Amino acid sequence: MQQVGFPAEVLEGMQADQKQYLIDQGVVGYVGTEKKEFKFDKDGVLVEQVNNDGGLAPEGTISTSDLSLSITTSNLTMQSDKKRRFTITMNWEWKNAGTVKLTDKLGMAYNSDFDADPYTNGGYTCNHYGKYVWSGNHWWLSDCGGRPSDLSYGGVGWNVDIKMDYYDYGWTSMNIIAKTANTNWDRSTSLLGKYAHNTSPTGALGLNIGPLTLNVNGLTWDEATVPKAIWY
């Protein structure tokens, strides 16, 4: 993967099966990664972590963050129709252990320039892991239900059950294709990743997905979002 441009620090943040997934999808080039860190403020609200001078925190340097969220894009081989194809992966990591079992929502959305990739049936994948607090062992916990909990022409969403006494983490993926052919890399587009943390003791979260929109509904929740712009 380094041979097609993936930086070492990006690969270090990926799970082994995530790397294998990207290889199996046939990635031919790394496009970019956007990462954000979030923490709970004094009111218990999830807010974006910033450094002491008010700027955004550099990647990997904030040990007090509660949640990290990143979105990575890599391009796939074009078919004969000359339309750009991409794999979009999103990683999340909770750095504090869940105290109750709740079902959170993960979502990824693309804008109206793209459709789900027909050559891989969208490539939808989700894997959830946890580091057990008491032993320090890492476990695969679920495939987030085995299929998307929410799916539309604008993106995909998953459920993830946060486990008591685990530091939860994982990744999701989808494949998209441009609606129009282009070989010049002179057009820009936008992607969006969102993590919605359920803060209600009862009730489930819903996710309304549209072109570049991920709107959560439920009783109470916190949101963390990360946008990504790419050229194609």
PDB file of C-alpha atoms in Angstrom:
ATOM      1  CA  MET A   1       0.000   0.000   0.000  1.00  0.00           C
ATOM      2  CA  GLN A   2       2.937   2.317   0.566  1.00  0.00           C
ATOM      3  CA  GLN A   3       3.848   1.706  -3.077  1.00  0.00           C
ATOM      4  CA  VAL A   4       0.581   3.366  -4.156  1.00  0.00           C
ATOM      5  CA  GLY A   5       1.100   6.333  -1.845  1.00  0.00           C
ATOM      6  CA  PHE A   6      -0.352   5.497   1.575  1.00  0.00           C
ATOM      7  CA  PRO A   7       1.678   7.304   4.277  1.00  0.00           C
ATOM      8  CA  ALA A   8       3.078   5.160   7.069  1.00  0.00           C
ATOM      9  CA  GLU A   9       1.156   7.091   9.746  1.00  0.00           C
ATOM     10  CA  VAL A  10      -2.137   6.453   7.945  1.00  0.00           C
ATOM     11  CA  LEU A  11      -1.411   2.732   7.643  1.00  0.00           C
ATOM     12  CA  GLU A  12      -0.500   2.574  11.330  1.00  0.00           C
ATOM     13  CA  GLY A  13      -4.010   3.784  12.176  1.00  0.00           C
ATOM     14  CA  MET A  14      -5.720   1.087  10.095  1.00  0.00           C
ATOM     15  CA  GLN A  15      -6.710  -2.408  11.171  1.00  0.00           C
ATOM     16  CA  ALA A  16      -5.117  -5.379   9.400  1.00  0.00           C
ATOM     17  CA  ASP A  17      -8.421  -6.453   7.856  1.00  0.00           C
ATOM     18  CA  GLN A  18      -9.044  -2.873   6.703  1.00  0.00           C
ATOM     19  CA  LYS A  19      -5.755  -2.898   4.807  1.00  0.00           C
ATOM     20  CA  GLN A  20      -6.626  -6.276   3.313  1.00  0.00           C
ATOM     21  CA  TYR A  21     -10.050  -4.951   2.322  1.00  0.00           C
ATOM     22  CA  LEU A  22      -8.453  -2.042   0.456  1.00  0.00           C
ATOM     23  CA  ILE A  23      -6.060  -4.391  -1.311  1.00  0.00           C
ATOM     24  CA  ASP A  24      -8.934  -6.683  -2.272  1.00  0.00           C
ATOM     25  CA  GLN A  25     -10.894  -3.715  -3.647  1.00  0.00           C
ATOM     26  CA  GLY A  26      -7.965  -3.009  -5.957  1.00  0.00           C
ATOM     27  CA  VAL A  27      -6.891   0.441  -4.771  1.00  0.00           C
ATOM     28  CA  VAL A  28      -4.425   2.050  -7.176  1.00  0.00           C
ATOM     29  CA  GLY A  29      -3.638   5.269  -5.308  1.00  0.00           C
ATOM     30  CA  TYR A  30      -3.959   7.096  -2.010  1.00  0.00           C
ATOM     31  CA  VAL A  31      -5.956  10.342  -2.192  1.00  0.00           C
ATOM     32  CA  GLY A  32      -5.989  11.706   1.360  1.00  0.00           C
ATOM     33  CA  THR A  33      -7.072  11.510   5.000  1.00  0.00           C
ATOM     34  CA  GLU A  34      -8.836  13.992   7.252  1.00  0.00           C
ATOM     35  CA  LYS A  35      -8.771  13.347  11.005  1.00  0.00           C
ATOM     36  CA  LYS A  36     -10.423  15.106  13.934  1.00  0.00           C
ATOM     37  CA  GLU A  37     -10.301  14.622  17.694  1.00  0.00           C
ATOM     38  CA  PHE A  38     -13.243  15.195  20.063  1.00  0.00           C
ATOM     39  CA  LYS A  39     -13.652  15.423  23.832  1.00  0.00           C
ATOM     40  CA  PHE A  40     -16.473  15.838  26.332  1.00  0.00           C
ATOM     41  CA  ASP A  41     -16.590  19.359  27.765  1.00  0.00           C
ATOM     42  CA  LYS A  42     -17.596  20.271  31.321  1.00  0.00           C
ATOM     43  CA  ASP A  43     -21.274  19.990  30.331  1.00  0.00           C
ATOM     44  CA  GLY A  44     -20.805  16.503  28.934  1.00  0.00           C
ATOM     45  CA  VAL A  45     -21.135  17.619  25.321  1.00  0.00           C
ATOM     46  CA  LEU A  46     -18.852  16.183  22.669  1.00  0.00           C
ATOM     47  CA  VAL A  47     -16.844  19.038  21.101  1.00  0.00           C
ATOM     48  CA  GLU A  48     -13.912  19.193  18.717  1.00  0.00           C
ATOM     49  CA  GLN A  49     -10.531  19.109  20.443  1.00  0.00           C
ATOM     50  CA  VAL A  50      -8.301  22.139  19.899  1.00  0.00           C
ATOM     51  CA  ASN A  51      -4.792  22.875  21.085  1.00  0.00           C
ATOM     52  CA  ASN A  52      -3.758  25.563  23.554  1.00  0.00           C
ATOM     53  CA  ASP A  53      -3.521  28.382  21.016  1.00  0.00           C
ATOM     54  CA  GLY A  54      -7.040  27.739  19.748  1.00  0.00           C
ATOM     55  CA  GLY A  55      -6.023  25.996  16.543  1.00  0.00           C
ATOM     56  CA  LEU A  56      -7.030  22.527  15.480  1.00  0.00           C
ATOM     57  CA  ALA A  57      -5.150  19.737  17.183  1.00  0.00           C
ATOM     58  CA  PRO A  58      -2.463  18.073  15.048  1.00  0.00           C
ATOM     59  CA  GLU A  59      -3.043  14.404  14.331  1.00  0.00           C
ATOM     60  CA  GLY A  60      -2.151  11.991  17.077  1.00  0.00           C
ATOM     61  CA  THR A  61      -0.953  14.454  19.722  1.00  0.00           C
ATOM     62  CA  ILE A  62      -3.950  14.894  22.033  1.00  0.00           C
ATOM     63  CA  SER A  63      -3.982  12.156  24.659  1.00  0.00           C
ATOM     64  CA  THR A  64      -7.045  13.544  26.446  1.00  0.00           C
ATOM     65  CA  SER A  65      -9.425  13.189  23.507  1.00  0.00           C
ATOM     66  CA  ASP A  66     -12.395  10.905  24.024  1.00  0.00           C
ATOM     67  CA  LEU A  67     -13.134  10.164  20.357  1.00  0.00           C
ATOM     68  CA  SER A  68     -11.096  10.272  17.169  1.00  0.00           C
ATOM     69  CA  LEU A  69     -12.719  10.185  13.733  1.00  0.00           C
ATOM     70  CA  SER A  70     -10.988  10.061  10.350  1.00  0.00           C
ATOM     71  CA  ILE A  71     -12.045   9.610   6.741  1.00  0.00           C
ATOM     72  CA  THR A  72      -9.671   8.296   4.060  1.00  0.00           C
ATOM     73  CA  THR A  73     -10.144   8.206   0.293  1.00  0.00           C
ATOM     74  CA  SER A  74      -8.299   6.066  -2.239  1.00  0.00           C
ATOM     75  CA  ASN A  75      -8.966   5.682  -5.932  1.00  0.00           C
ATOM     76  CA  LEU A  76      -9.870   2.474  -7.746  1.00  0.00           C
ATOM     77  CA  THR A  77      -9.174   1.425 -11.312  1.00  0.00           C
ATOM     78  CA  MET A  78     -11.376   3.170 -13.864  1.00  0.00           C
ATOM     79  CA  GLN A  79     -13.513   0.955 -16.036  1.00  0.00           C
ATOM     80  CA  SER A  80     -13.957   1.493 -19.781  1.00  0.00           C
ATOM     81  CA  ASP A  81     -16.488   4.281 -19.126  1.00  0.00           C
ATOM     82  CA  LYS A  82     -13.641   6.519 -17.741  1.00  0.00           C
ATOM     83  CA  LYS A  83     -15.579   7.424 -14.594  1.00  0.00           C
ATOM     84  CA  ARG A  84     -13.529   7.951 -11.433  1.00  0.00           C
ATOM     85  CA  ARG A  85     -14.080   5.357  -8.692  1.00  0.00           C
ATOM     86  CA  PHE A  86     -13.132   5.704  -5.017  1.00  0.00           C
ATOM     87  CA  THR A  87     -13.099   3.687  -1.823  1.00  0.00           C
ATOM     88  CA  ILE A  88     -14.095   5.748   1.217  1.00  0.00           C
ATOM     89  CA  THR A  89     -13.194   4.412   4.675  1.00  0.00           C
ATOM     90  CA  MET A  90     -13.967   5.921   8.057  1.00  0.00           C
ATOM     91  CA  ASN A  91     -12.190   4.992  11.289  1.00  0.00           C
ATOM     92  CA  TRP A  92     -13.414   5.762  14.788  1.00  0.00           C
ATOM     93  CA  GLU A  93     -11.849   5.157  18.183  1.00  0.00           C
ATOM     94  CA  TRP A  94     -13.231   5.732  21.669  1.00  0.00           C
ATOM     95  CA  LYS A  95     -10.405   6.393  24.139  1.00  0.00           C
ATOM     96  CA  ASN A  96     -12.697   6.026  27.149  1.00  0.00           C
ATOM     97  CA  ALA A  97     -14.557   2.844  27.988  1.00  0.00           C
ATOM     98  CA  GLY A  98     -18.299   2.579  27.608  1.00  0.00           C
ATOM     99  CA  THR A  99     -20.140   2.388  30.926  1.00  0.00           C
ATOM    100  CA  VAL A 100     -23.475   1.247  29.537  1.00  0.00           C
ATOM    101  CA  LYS A 101     -24.466  -0.616  26.405  1.00  0.00           C
ATOM    102  CA  LEU A 102     -25.871   1.787  23.809  1.00  0.00           C
ATOM    103  CA  THR A 103     -26.327   1.651  20.054  1.00  0.00           C
ATOM    104  CA  ASP A 104     -24.547   4.485  18.250  1.00  0.00           C
ATOM    105  CA  LYS A 105     -24.816   5.494  14.598  1.00  0.00           C
ATOM    106  CA  LEU A 106     -22.080   5.791  11.978  1.00  0.00           C
ATOM    107  CA  GLY A 107     -22.642   7.432   8.614  1.00  0.00           C
ATOM    108  CA  MET A 108     -20.849   8.384   5.412  1.00  0.00           C
ATOM    109  CA  ALA A 109     -22.313  10.593   2.683  1.00  0.00           C
ATOM    110  CA  TYR A 110     -21.252  11.782  -0.770  1.00  0.00           C
ATOM    111  CA  ASN A 111     -22.635  14.611  -2.850  1.00  0.00           C
ATOM    112  CA  SER A 112     -24.704  14.505  -6.019  1.00  0.00           C
ATOM    113  CA  ASP A 113     -21.625  14.130  -8.251  1.00  0.00           C
ATOM    114  CA  PHE A 114     -21.438  10.419  -7.359  1.00  0.00           C
ATOM    115  CA  ASP A 115     -23.387   7.173  -7.142  1.00  0.00           C
ATOM    116  CA  ALA A 116     -22.726   3.909  -5.339  1.00  0.00           C
ATOM    117  CA  ASP A 117     -20.147   1.912  -7.302  1.00  0.00           C
ATOM    118  CA  PRO A 118     -22.001  -0.732  -9.371  1.00  0.00           C
ATOM    119  CA  TYR A 119     -18.884  -2.852  -9.993  1.00  0.00           C
ATOM    120  CA  THR A 120     -18.535  -3.731  -6.290  1.00  0.00           C
ATOM    121  CA  ASN A 121     -22.188  -3.336  -5.236  1.00  0.00           C
ATOM    122  CA  GLY A 122     -21.168  -0.357  -3.121  1.00  0.00           C
ATOM    123  CA  GLY A 123     -18.469  -2.236  -1.222  1.00  0.00           C
ATOM    124  CA  TYR A 124     -20.310  -1.707   2.088  1.00  0.00           C
ATOM    125  CA  THR A 125     -18.353  -3.006   5.074  1.00  0.00           C
ATOM    126  CA  CYS A 126     -18.287  -2.335   8.821  1.00  0.00           C
ATOM    127  CA  ASN A 127     -16.156  -3.934  11.535  1.00  0.00           C
ATOM    128  CA  HIS A 128     -16.276  -3.169  15.266  1.00  0.00           C
ATOM    129  CA  TYR A 129     -13.538  -4.039  17.776  1.00  0.00           C
ATOM    130  CA  GLY A 130     -12.827  -3.423  21.428  1.00  0.00           C
ATOM    131  CA  LYS A 131      -9.914  -3.406  23.854  1.00  0.00           C
ATOM    132  CA  TYR A 132     -11.039  -5.020  27.081  1.00  0.00           C
ATOM    133  CA  VAL A 133     -10.320  -2.750  30.043  1.00  0.00           C
ATOM    134  CA  TRP A 134      -9.347  -5.465  32.501  1.00  0.00           C
ATOM    135  CA  SER A 135      -7.106  -7.679  30.355  1.00  0.00           C
ATOM    136  CA  GLY A 136      -5.961  -5.265  27.641  1.00  0.00           C
ATOM    137  CA  ASN A 137      -6.832  -7.873  24.989  1.00  0.00           C
ATOM    138  CA  HIS A 138      -8.320  -6.755  21.671  1.00  0.00           C
ATOM    139  CA  TRP A 139     -11.389  -8.496  20.281  1.00  0.00           C
ATOM    140  CA  TRP A 140     -13.473  -8.392  17.114  1.00  0.00           C
ATOM    141  CA  LEU A 141     -16.948  -7.594  18.439  1.00  0.00           C
ATOM    142  CA  SER A 142     -19.304  -7.359  15.457  1.00  0.00           C
ATOM    143  CA  ASP A 143     -19.838  -6.597  11.783  1.00  0.00           C
ATOM    144  CA  CYS A 144     -22.308  -3.839  12.759  1.00  0.00           C
ATOM    145  CA  GLY A 145     -25.244  -6.045  11.841  1.00  0.00           C
ATOM    146  CA  GLY A 146     -23.801  -7.533   8.667  1.00  0.00           C
ATOM    147  CA  ARG A 147     -25.451  -5.022   6.347  1.00  0.00           C
ATOM    148  CA  PRO A 148     -26.126  -1.263   6.371  1.00  0.00           C
ATOM    149  CA  SER A 149     -28.788  -0.137   8.811  1.00  0.00           C
ATOM    150  CA  ASP A 150     -29.455   2.863   6.547  1.00  0.00           C
ATOM    151  CA  LEU A 151     -28.790   3.194   2.826  1.00  0.00           C
ATOM    152  CA  SER A 152     -29.747   5.807   0.263  1.00  0.00           C
ATOM    153  CA  TYR A 153     -28.565   7.322  -2.991  1.00  0.00           C
ATOM    154  CA  GLY A 154     -26.498   9.734  -0.892  1.00  0.00           C
ATOM    155  CA  GLY A 155     -24.617   7.409   1.448  1.00  0.00           C
ATOM    156  CA  VAL A 156     -24.725   4.665   4.047  1.00  0.00           C
ATOM    157  CA  GLY A 157     -25.199   4.289   7.795  1.00  0.00           C
ATOM    158  CA  TRP A 158     -24.457   1.566  10.360  1.00  0.00           C
ATOM    159  CA  ASN A 159     -25.349   0.663  13.935  1.00  0.00           C
ATOM    160  CA  VAL A 160     -22.581  -0.051  16.438  1.00  0.00           C
ATOM    161  CA  ASP A 161     -23.279  -1.437  19.917  1.00  0.00           C
ATOM    162  CA  ILE A 162     -20.942   0.160  22.455  1.00  0.00           C
ATOM    163  CA  LYS A 163     -19.834  -2.465  24.983  1.00  0.00           C
ATOM    164  CA  MET A 164     -19.406  -2.028  28.714  1.00  0.00           C
ATOM    165  CA  ASP A 165     -15.760  -2.269  29.850  1.00  0.00           C
ATOM    166  CA  TYR A 166     -14.352  -1.913  26.316  1.00  0.00           C
ATOM    167  CA  TYR A 167     -12.507   0.830  24.484  1.00  0.00           C
ATOM    168  CA  ASP A 168     -14.481   0.603  21.241  1.00  0.00           C
ATOM    169  CA  TYR A 169     -13.020   1.229  17.785  1.00  0.00           C
ATOM    170  CA  GLY A 170     -13.587   0.173  14.194  1.00  0.00           C
ATOM    171  CA  TRP A 171     -13.993   1.120  10.555  1.00  0.00           C
ATOM    172  CA  THR A 172     -16.601   1.345   7.802  1.00  0.00           C
ATOM    173  CA  SER A 173     -16.280   1.538   4.033  1.00  0.00           C
ATOM    174  CA  MET A 174     -18.183   2.284   0.842  1.00  0.00           C
ATOM    175  CA  ASN A 175     -17.274   2.565  -2.842  1.00  0.00           C
ATOM    176  CA  ILE A 176     -18.529   5.379  -5.074  1.00  0.00           C
ATOM    177  CA  ILE A 177     -18.296   6.303  -8.756  1.00  0.00           C
ATOM    178  CA  ALA A 178     -18.507   9.670 -10.522  1.00  0.00           C
ATOM    179  CA  LYS A 179     -21.626  10.203 -12.599  1.00  0.00           C
ATOM    180  CA  THR A 180     -19.638  11.758 -15.459  1.00  0.00           C
ATOM    181  CA  ALA A 181     -16.379  10.696 -17.061  1.00  0.00           C
ATOM    182  CA  ASN A 182     -13.254  12.722 -16.355  1.00  0.00           C
ATOM    183  CA  THR A 183      -9.542  11.961 -16.599  1.00  0.00           C
ATOM    184  CA  ASN A 184      -8.083  15.390 -15.756  1.00  0.00           C
ATOM    185  CA  TRP A 185      -8.481  15.532 -11.942  1.00  0.00           C
ATOM    186  CA  ASP A 186      -9.842  19.062 -12.376  1.00  0.00           C
ATOM    187  CA  ARG A 187     -13.124  18.740 -10.474  1.00  0.00           C
ATOM    188  CA  SER A 188     -13.629  18.891  -6.717  1.00  0.00           C
ATOM    189  CA  THR A 189     -16.225  17.134  -4.613  1.00  0.00           C
ATOM    190  CA  SER A 190     -17.075  16.649  -0.952  1.00  0.00           C
ATOM    191  CA  LEU A 191     -17.550  13.719   1.404  1.00  0.00           C
ATOM    192  CA  LEU A 192     -18.795  13.616   4.985  1.00  0.00           C
ATOM    193  CA  GLY A 193     -18.363  11.218   7.871  1.00  0.00           C
ATOM    194  CA  LYS A 194     -20.404  11.353  11.077  1.00  0.00           C
ATOM    195  CA  TYR A 195     -20.472   9.517  14.396  1.00  0.00           C
ATOM    196  CA  ALA A 196     -23.594   9.936  16.556  1.00  0.00           C
ATOM    197  CA  HIS A 197     -23.204   8.863  20.183  1.00  0.00           C
ATOM    198  CA  ASN A 198     -26.448   7.865  21.886  1.00  0.00           C
ATOM    199  CA  THR A 199     -26.722   9.612  25.271  1.00  0.00           C
ATOM    200  CA  SER A 200     -30.260   8.486  26.053  1.00  0.00           C
ATOM    201  CA  PRO A 201     -30.804   5.529  28.427  1.00  0.00           C
ATOM    202  CA  THR A 202     -33.681   4.417  26.201  1.00  0.00           C
ATOM    203  CA  GLY A 203     -34.592   4.738  22.553  1.00  0.00           C
ATOM    204  CA  ALA A 204     -32.680   4.312  19.318  1.00  0.00           C
ATOM    205  CA  LEU A 205     -31.069   6.768  16.940  1.00  0.00           C
ATOM    206  CA  GLY A 206     -32.230   7.208  13.359  1.00  0.00           C
ATOM    207  CA  LEU A 207     -30.221   8.523  10.435  1.00  0.00           C
ATOM    208  CA  ASN A 208     -31.595  10.434   7.453  1.00  0.00           C
ATOM    209  CA  ILE A 209     -29.145  10.298   4.549  1.00  0.00           C
ATOM    210  CA  GLY A 210     -29.083  12.460   1.462  1.00  0.00           C
ATOM    211  CA  PRO A 211     -26.438  13.986  -0.828  1.00  0.00           C
ATOM    212  CA  LEU A 212     -23.797  15.233   1.626  1.00  0.00           C
ATOM    213  CA  THR A 213     -26.262  15.163   4.532  1.00  0.00           C
ATOM    214  CA  LEU A 214     -26.354  12.934   7.613  1.00  0.00           C
ATOM    215  CA  ASN A 215     -29.138  14.053   9.945  1.00  0.00           C
ATOM    216  CA  VAL A 216     -29.576  12.165  13.214  1.00  0.00           C
ATOM    217  CA  ASN A 217     -32.843  11.862  15.109  1.00  0.00           C
ATOM    218  CA  GLY A 218     -33.681  10.330  18.470  1.00  0.00           C
ATOM    219  CA  LEU A 219     -33.991  11.396  22.095  1.00  0.00           C
ATOM    220  CA  THR A 220     -30.525  12.755  22.994  1.00  0.00           C
ATOM    221  CA  TRP A 221     -27.171  12.288  21.301  1.00  0.00           C
ATOM    222  CA  ASP A 222     -23.780  13.857  20.606  1.00  0.00           C
ATOM    223  CA  GLU A 223     -22.358  14.231  17.090  1.00  0.00           C
ATOM    224  CA  ALA A 224     -18.834  14.205  15.706  1.00  0.00           C
ATOM    225  CA  THR A 225     -18.294  15.014  12.032  1.00  0.00           C
ATOM    226  CA  VAL A 226     -15.340  15.015   9.665  1.00  0.00           C
ATOM    227  CA  PRO A 227     -15.532  16.405   6.091  1.00  0.00           C
ATOM    228  CA  LYS A 228     -13.221  15.500   3.209  1.00  0.00           C
ATOM    229  CA  ALA A 229     -12.734  17.329  -0.083  1.00  0.00           C
ATOM    230  CA  ILE A 230     -11.206  15.483  -3.053  1.00  0.00           C
ATOM    231  CA  TRP A 231     -10.366  16.233  -6.662  1.00  0.00           C
ATOM    232  CA  TYR A 232     -11.375  13.870  -9.422  1.00  0.00           C
TER     233      TYR A 232
END
